[in-house]
Short mmCIF file of C-alpha atoms and ligand atoms in Angstrom, two decimals:
data_model
loop_
_atom_site.label_atom_id
_atom_site.label_comp_id
_atom_site.label_asym_id
_atom_site.label_seq_id
_atom_site.Cartn_x
_atom_site.Cartn_y
_atom_site.Cartn_z
CA MET A 1 -8.18 -8.37 19.22
CA LEU A 2 -6.90 -5.75 16.85
CA LYS A 3 -3.63 -3.97 17.58
CA THR A 4 -3.16 -0.33 18.45
CA GLY A 5 -2.52 1.56 15.27
CA THR A 6 -5.69 0.15 13.74
CA THR A 7 -8.52 2.51 12.95
CA ILE A 8 -11.84 0.85 13.48
CA THR A 9 -14.86 2.51 11.93
CA ARG A 10 -18.15 2.39 13.83
CA ARG A 11 -19.44 -0.21 11.41
CA GLY A 12 -16.20 -2.14 11.88
CA LEU A 13 -16.64 -2.09 15.63
CA GLY A 14 -20.12 -3.56 15.26
CA ALA A 15 -18.66 -6.31 13.12
CA ILE A 16 -15.95 -7.05 15.68
CA LEU A 17 -18.47 -7.28 18.51
CA ALA A 18 -20.63 -9.54 16.35
CA ALA A 19 -17.51 -11.56 15.54
CA GLY A 20 -16.82 -11.99 19.26
CA LEU A 21 -20.33 -13.35 19.86
CA LEU A 22 -20.09 -15.59 16.83
CA ALA A 23 -16.66 -16.85 17.89
CA THR A 24 -18.06 -17.87 21.27
CA GLY A 25 -20.85 -19.75 19.52
CA LEU A 26 -18.49 -21.44 17.11
CA ALA A 27 -16.07 -22.45 19.83
CA ALA A 28 -18.95 -24.09 21.64
CA CYS A 29 -19.74 -26.25 18.59
CA GLY A 30 -16.04 -26.82 17.81
CA ASN A 31 -16.78 -25.64 14.29
CA SER A 32 -14.56 -24.40 11.47
CA ASP A 33 -15.51 -23.60 7.88
CA THR A 34 -12.10 -24.05 6.29
CA GLY A 35 -12.31 -27.80 5.92
CA SER A 36 -8.51 -28.25 5.85
CA GLU A 37 -6.15 -30.08 8.15
CA GLY A 38 -3.33 -27.64 8.72
CA GLY A 39 0.41 -28.40 8.48
CA ASP A 40 1.90 -31.80 9.41
CA ASP A 41 2.64 -30.53 12.89
CA GLY A 42 -0.81 -28.95 13.25
CA LYS A 43 0.48 -25.47 12.39
CA ILE A 44 -1.70 -23.14 10.34
CA VAL A 45 -0.27 -22.93 6.80
CA LEU A 46 -0.52 -19.52 5.14
CA GLY A 47 0.18 -19.04 1.44
CA PHE A 48 1.20 -15.45 0.77
CA SER A 49 1.67 -13.97 -2.70
CA GLN A 50 3.68 -10.75 -2.54
CA VAL A 51 3.67 -8.10 -5.30
CA GLY A 52 7.46 -8.06 -5.72
CA ALA A 53 10.45 -6.18 -4.30
CA GLU A 54 9.93 -2.87 -6.11
CA SER A 55 10.41 -0.44 -3.23
CA GLY A 56 11.64 0.15 0.31
CA TRP A 57 8.01 -0.06 1.39
CA ARG A 58 7.69 -3.54 -0.11
CA THR A 59 10.88 -4.78 1.58
CA ALA A 60 9.62 -3.55 4.95
CA ASN A 61 6.23 -5.17 4.28
CA THR A 62 7.81 -8.53 3.37
CA ASN A 63 9.99 -8.46 6.50
CA SER A 64 6.99 -7.63 8.65
CA ILE A 65 4.98 -10.56 7.24
CA LYS A 66 7.84 -13.04 7.63
CA GLU A 67 8.66 -11.94 11.19
CA SER A 68 5.04 -11.91 12.30
CA ALA A 69 4.33 -15.35 10.83
CA ALA A 70 7.32 -16.79 12.70
CA ALA A 71 6.29 -15.08 15.92
CA ALA A 72 2.70 -16.33 15.59
CA GLY A 73 3.84 -19.91 14.89
CA ILE A 74 2.26 -19.84 11.42
CA GLU A 75 3.95 -21.77 8.59
CA LEU A 76 4.44 -19.31 5.73
CA LYS A 77 4.67 -20.27 2.06
CA PHE A 78 5.92 -17.05 0.48
CA ASP A 79 5.92 -16.24 -3.23
CA ASP A 80 7.36 -13.13 -4.92
CA ALA A 81 5.39 -12.31 -8.10
CA GLN A 82 7.88 -9.80 -9.50
CA GLN A 83 5.11 -7.27 -10.20
CA LYS A 84 3.28 -9.64 -12.57
CA GLN A 85 -0.37 -10.59 -12.17
CA GLU A 86 0.08 -13.88 -14.03
CA ASN A 87 2.71 -14.94 -11.46
CA GLN A 88 0.31 -14.12 -8.63
CA ILE A 89 -2.47 -16.16 -10.22
CA LYS A 90 -0.05 -19.07 -10.64
CA ALA A 91 1.07 -18.80 -7.00
CA ILE A 92 -2.53 -18.74 -5.75
CA ARG A 93 -3.35 -21.84 -7.84
CA ASN A 94 -0.31 -23.59 -6.32
CA PHE A 95 -1.48 -22.68 -2.83
CA ILE A 96 -4.91 -24.13 -3.63
CA GLN A 97 -3.31 -27.35 -4.89
CA GLN A 98 -1.18 -27.59 -1.76
CA LYS A 99 -4.36 -27.17 0.32
CA VAL A 100 -2.97 -24.37 2.49
CA ASP A 101 -5.28 -23.23 5.30
CA VAL A 102 -5.45 -19.56 4.33
CA ILE A 103 -4.33 -17.56 1.29
CA ALA A 104 -3.33 -13.91 1.62
CA PHE A 105 -2.09 -11.70 -1.17
CA SER A 106 -1.34 -8.14 -2.11
CA PRO A 107 -2.83 -7.80 -5.60
CA VAL A 108 -0.50 -6.04 -8.04
CA VAL A 109 -3.44 -4.55 -9.98
CA GLU A 110 -7.11 -4.12 -9.07
CA SER A 111 -8.86 -6.00 -11.89
CA GLY A 112 -8.99 -9.58 -13.13
CA TRP A 113 -9.14 -11.67 -9.96
CA ASP A 114 -12.66 -13.14 -9.99
CA THR A 115 -11.81 -16.50 -11.60
CA VAL A 116 -8.93 -17.44 -9.30
CA LEU A 117 -10.73 -16.13 -6.21
CA LYS A 118 -13.71 -18.29 -7.15
CA GLU A 119 -11.37 -21.29 -7.38
CA ALA A 120 -10.13 -20.62 -3.84
CA LYS A 121 -13.69 -20.23 -2.59
CA ASP A 122 -14.75 -23.53 -4.23
CA ALA A 123 -11.76 -25.20 -2.52
CA LYS A 124 -13.02 -23.68 0.78
CA ILE A 125 -9.78 -21.80 1.37
CA PRO A 126 -10.40 -18.36 2.88
CA VAL A 127 -8.62 -15.42 1.22
CA ILE A 128 -7.40 -12.22 2.89
CA LEU A 129 -6.41 -9.17 0.84
CA THR A 130 -3.51 -7.21 2.25
CA ASP A 131 -2.30 -3.73 1.30
CA ARG A 132 -4.06 -3.43 -2.10
CA ALA A 133 -7.71 -3.93 -2.99
CA VAL A 134 -9.41 -5.74 -5.89
CA ASP A 135 -12.42 -4.41 -7.81
CA SER A 136 -14.43 -7.66 -7.65
CA ALA A 137 -18.16 -6.96 -7.28
CA ASP A 138 -18.63 -10.21 -5.33
CA LYS A 139 -17.35 -9.39 -1.85
CA SER A 140 -17.84 -13.00 -0.71
CA LEU A 141 -14.71 -13.93 -2.70
CA TYR A 142 -12.51 -12.72 0.17
CA LYS A 143 -12.91 -12.48 3.94
CA THR A 144 -11.38 -9.10 4.63
CA PHE A 145 -9.11 -6.38 3.29
CA ILE A 146 -6.40 -4.95 5.53
CA GLY A 147 -4.52 -1.88 4.34
CA SER A 148 -4.35 1.89 3.98
CA ASP A 149 -6.79 4.43 2.61
CA PHE A 150 -4.87 5.46 -0.53
CA VAL A 151 -7.38 8.11 -1.61
CA LYS A 152 -6.87 9.79 1.74
CA GLU A 153 -3.08 9.71 1.32
CA GLY A 154 -3.39 11.46 -2.06
CA ARG A 155 -5.80 13.98 -0.58
CA LEU A 156 -3.47 14.77 2.35
CA ALA A 157 -0.62 15.36 -0.12
CA GLY A 158 -2.83 17.67 -2.21
CA GLU A 159 -4.20 19.56 0.77
CA TRP A 160 -0.70 20.34 2.02
CA LEU A 161 0.18 21.74 -1.41
CA VAL A 162 -2.99 23.84 -1.58
CA GLU A 163 -2.03 25.39 1.78
CA GLN A 164 1.58 26.03 0.65
CA LYS A 165 0.49 27.70 -2.57
CA LYS A 166 -2.51 29.61 -1.29
CA THR A 167 -0.95 32.99 -2.14
CA ALA A 168 0.14 31.93 -5.65
CA THR A 169 -1.20 34.33 -8.26
CA GLY A 170 0.09 32.52 -11.36
CA PRO A 171 0.09 28.91 -12.57
CA VAL A 172 1.81 26.27 -10.42
CA ASN A 173 2.99 23.46 -12.72
CA ILE A 174 2.87 19.99 -11.17
CA VAL A 175 4.31 16.77 -12.57
CA GLU A 176 3.07 13.45 -11.22
CA LEU A 177 4.95 10.15 -11.02
CA GLN A 178 2.27 7.49 -10.83
CA GLY A 179 2.68 4.06 -9.29
CA THR A 180 2.17 0.80 -11.21
CA THR A 181 -0.53 1.26 -13.86
CA GLY A 182 -3.84 -0.26 -12.74
CA SER A 183 -2.76 -0.72 -9.10
CA ALA A 184 -5.04 0.45 -6.31
CA PRO A 185 -2.47 2.86 -4.79
CA ALA A 186 -1.79 4.50 -8.19
CA ASN A 187 -5.49 4.87 -9.02
CA ASP A 188 -6.48 6.09 -5.58
CA ARG A 189 -3.57 8.42 -4.83
CA LYS A 190 -4.06 10.13 -8.20
CA LYS A 191 -7.75 10.55 -7.45
CA GLY A 192 -7.30 11.93 -3.92
CA PHE A 193 -4.60 14.38 -5.02
CA ALA A 194 -6.66 15.64 -7.99
CA GLU A 195 -9.69 16.16 -5.75
CA ALA A 196 -7.68 18.20 -3.24
CA ILE A 197 -5.85 20.47 -5.70
CA ALA A 198 -9.11 21.28 -7.50
CA ALA A 199 -9.57 23.78 -4.65
CA ASN A 200 -7.09 26.12 -6.39
CA PRO A 201 -7.35 26.51 -10.19
CA ASN A 202 -3.71 27.76 -10.29
CA LEU A 203 -2.55 24.25 -9.43
CA LYS A 204 -2.25 22.21 -12.62
CA VAL A 205 -0.89 18.72 -13.32
CA VAL A 206 1.00 19.32 -16.58
CA ALA A 207 2.37 15.77 -16.95
CA SER A 208 1.51 12.46 -15.31
CA GLN A 209 3.10 9.10 -16.05
CA SER A 210 3.90 5.77 -14.38
CA GLY A 211 7.34 5.14 -12.88
CA ASP A 212 6.16 1.68 -11.68
CA PHE A 213 6.94 2.50 -8.02
CA THR A 214 10.70 2.00 -8.63
CA ARG A 215 13.71 4.32 -8.29
CA ALA A 216 14.85 3.55 -11.84
CA GLY A 217 11.36 4.32 -13.18
CA GLY A 218 11.17 7.56 -11.20
CA LYS A 219 14.53 8.73 -12.51
CA GLN A 220 13.80 7.89 -16.12
CA VAL A 221 10.33 9.47 -16.24
CA MET A 222 11.53 12.58 -14.38
CA GLU A 223 14.26 13.04 -17.00
CA GLN A 224 11.56 13.07 -19.68
CA PHE A 225 9.40 15.47 -17.67
CA LEU A 226 12.33 17.88 -17.28
CA LYS A 227 13.10 17.79 -21.01
CA ALA A 228 9.49 18.36 -22.05
CA ASN A 229 8.50 20.97 -19.45
CA PRO A 230 10.61 24.12 -19.06
CA LYS A 231 8.83 25.16 -15.85
CA ILE A 232 8.18 22.49 -13.22
CA ASP A 233 7.26 23.83 -9.78
CA VAL A 234 6.12 20.68 -8.00
CA LEU A 235 6.68 16.93 -8.18
CA PHE A 236 4.07 14.62 -6.68
CA ALA A 237 5.45 11.05 -6.59
CA HIS A 238 3.17 8.19 -5.55
CA ASN A 239 5.97 6.71 -3.43
CA ASP A 240 9.33 7.63 -1.86
CA ASP A 241 11.37 5.43 -4.18
CA MET A 242 10.22 7.18 -7.36
CA GLY A 243 10.86 10.52 -5.63
CA LEU A 244 14.37 9.35 -4.70
CA GLY A 245 15.05 8.31 -8.30
CA ALA A 246 13.73 11.68 -9.51
CA LEU A 247 16.19 13.51 -7.21
CA GLU A 248 19.04 12.30 -9.42
CA ALA A 249 17.35 13.59 -12.58
CA ILE A 250 16.56 16.95 -10.96
CA THR A 251 20.11 17.45 -9.70
CA ALA A 252 21.55 16.40 -13.08
CA ALA A 253 19.34 19.04 -14.72
CA GLY A 254 21.00 21.68 -12.50
CA LYS A 255 17.98 22.25 -10.25
CA VAL A 256 17.85 22.12 -6.47
CA PRO A 257 15.34 19.54 -5.17
CA GLY A 258 13.17 20.84 -2.33
CA LYS A 259 13.83 24.46 -3.39
CA ASP A 260 13.46 24.91 -7.17
CA ILE A 261 11.03 22.01 -7.23
CA THR A 262 8.76 21.21 -4.28
CA ILE A 263 8.65 17.44 -3.78
CA ILE A 264 5.77 15.56 -2.20
CA THR A 265 5.81 11.77 -1.83
CA ILE A 266 3.98 8.94 -0.06
CA ASP A 267 5.23 6.07 2.20
CA ALA A 268 7.71 7.60 4.71
CA VAL A 269 10.28 4.78 4.55
CA LYS A 270 13.70 5.57 6.04
CA ASP A 271 15.40 6.82 2.85
CA GLY A 272 12.41 9.02 2.09
CA MET A 273 12.38 10.42 5.62
CA GLN A 274 16.12 11.10 5.35
CA ALA A 275 15.58 13.05 2.11
CA LEU A 276 12.83 15.00 3.85
CA ALA A 277 15.00 15.74 6.90
CA ASP A 278 17.79 16.84 4.52
CA GLY A 279 15.47 19.34 2.82
CA LYS A 280 15.35 17.51 -0.55
CA PHE A 281 11.74 16.42 -0.12
CA ASN A 282 9.14 18.82 1.27
CA PHE A 283 6.28 16.64 2.51
CA ILE A 284 5.44 12.94 2.92
CA ALA A 285 2.08 11.29 3.56
CA GLU A 286 2.75 8.10 5.49
CA CYS A 287 1.69 4.61 4.40
CA SER A 288 2.52 1.91 6.93
CA PRO A 289 3.99 -1.38 5.62
CA LEU A 290 3.89 -3.05 9.05
CA LEU A 291 0.84 -5.19 8.39
CA GLY A 292 2.27 -8.53 9.60
CA ASP A 293 0.88 -8.74 13.15
CA GLN A 294 -2.62 -7.70 12.16
CA LEU A 295 -2.56 -10.10 9.23
CA MET A 296 -1.57 -13.07 11.43
CA GLU A 297 -4.40 -12.27 13.86
CA LEU A 298 -6.85 -12.26 10.97
CA VAL A 299 -5.39 -15.52 9.59
CA LYS A 300 -5.99 -17.24 12.94
CA LYS A 301 -9.52 -15.91 13.10
CA VAL A 302 -10.57 -16.93 9.61
CA LYS A 303 -8.97 -20.36 10.10
CA ALA A 304 -11.08 -20.73 13.25
CA GLY A 305 -14.16 -19.83 11.23
CA GLU A 306 -14.67 -16.55 13.07
CA THR A 307 -16.22 -13.57 11.37
CA VAL A 308 -13.76 -10.70 10.85
CA PRO A 309 -14.43 -7.06 9.96
CA ALA A 310 -14.74 -6.60 6.19
CA ARG A 311 -12.20 -3.75 6.28
CA VAL A 312 -9.26 -3.17 8.61
CA GLU A 313 -7.72 0.23 7.99
CA THR A 314 -4.12 1.10 8.86
CA GLN A 315 -3.57 4.30 10.77
CA GLU A 316 -1.14 6.83 9.33
CA THR A 317 0.12 10.37 9.62
CA THR A 318 2.01 13.00 7.57
CA PHE A 319 5.51 14.50 7.93
CA THR A 320 7.00 17.93 7.28
CA GLN A 321 10.79 18.43 7.20
CA GLU A 322 10.91 19.30 10.92
CA GLN A 323 8.72 16.35 11.85
CA ALA A 324 10.93 14.01 9.80
CA LYS A 325 14.03 15.18 11.72
CA ALA A 326 12.29 14.40 14.99
CA ALA A 327 10.92 11.01 13.88
CA LEU A 328 13.98 9.60 12.10
CA PRO A 329 15.99 8.34 15.10
CA THR A 330 13.22 5.97 16.16
CA ARG A 331 11.92 5.06 12.71
CA LYS A 332 11.73 1.25 12.30
CA TYR A 333 11.76 0.98 8.52
O1 GYE B 401 3.28 2.81 -1.52
C1 GYE B 401 4.81 1.52 -2.81
C2 GYE B 401 4.83 0.07 -3.09
O2 GYE B 401 0.94 -0.90 -2.26
C3 GYE B 401 1.07 0.72 -0.56
O3 GYE B 401 3.46 -0.28 -3.18
C4 GYE B 401 1.81 -0.13 -1.51
C5 GYE B 401 2.71 0.63 -2.45
C6 GYE B 401 3.73 1.54 -1.79
O4 GYE B 401 5.59 -0.29 -4.13
O5 GYE B 401 6.04 1.97 -2.35
#
């Protein structure tokens, strides 16, 4: 069954119960819809196409997947796409050719997956989306999507800011460092944040640009923001790494991060939490990268032909500076 730390919606629960009944039925017939043989030693073979190694979040996510596959006795074929969709498509086609049992991937961008997903479906290889969603209208192209609610993360970040600035009488100028252009977390976090800050017309995003989820990107774009905008009150960065890169640009410009400029980020990886505990960041909305165990459970289920919930949502929280100080000593990533 699903691990603690998983939020199951009421609809999801129905699906799980139905899955249980179906599993019993399938076990009785000894059935499986994958039509593949498994590894030489009978192990399940999982082909996983990772986005890249762009952030601390991604490193923690990759480690989690590798560790969980080993612990579950699943043979992992791992490919790093270096943030390029064409590399992911190539990797998925290789997995199809190698007749892996299950394909999982974290799609770098949302659009443009229908053709390759159709190829996997025709080859009867089930696909699981992890971390990031695709915008395919045909939901039968993949079995399930496990990951966070990015719109909610953006909204939580925005709501915290609205509360902080509720007594502001003049304009509050916000700059936004977006994640990779076209990616689900960039699209959704931007949307959730914009929805939340609409509650106070004083809060205005005066500049918004992609830093590609990297430290180098965050630093470079923040430098431009600082040159072009004489008054920046708030930075909203779509992940910790871009926020950490921006810290360098802010300090170099003679401003004090966390004081002159309020900094809000998303992820809550160790370096981000340290910056928050040190007073350089002001607020982080968490996004958990530890998807490995849940993914391996889903892999086993789809390989066995069991029905799985269409959506498995990761549970997350938010951190203030005080909460970061308390959480840091036991933080795993
Ligand atoms: O927030 C960012 C990473 O897709 C949730 O990708 C993930 C995002 C994460 O590069 O740090």
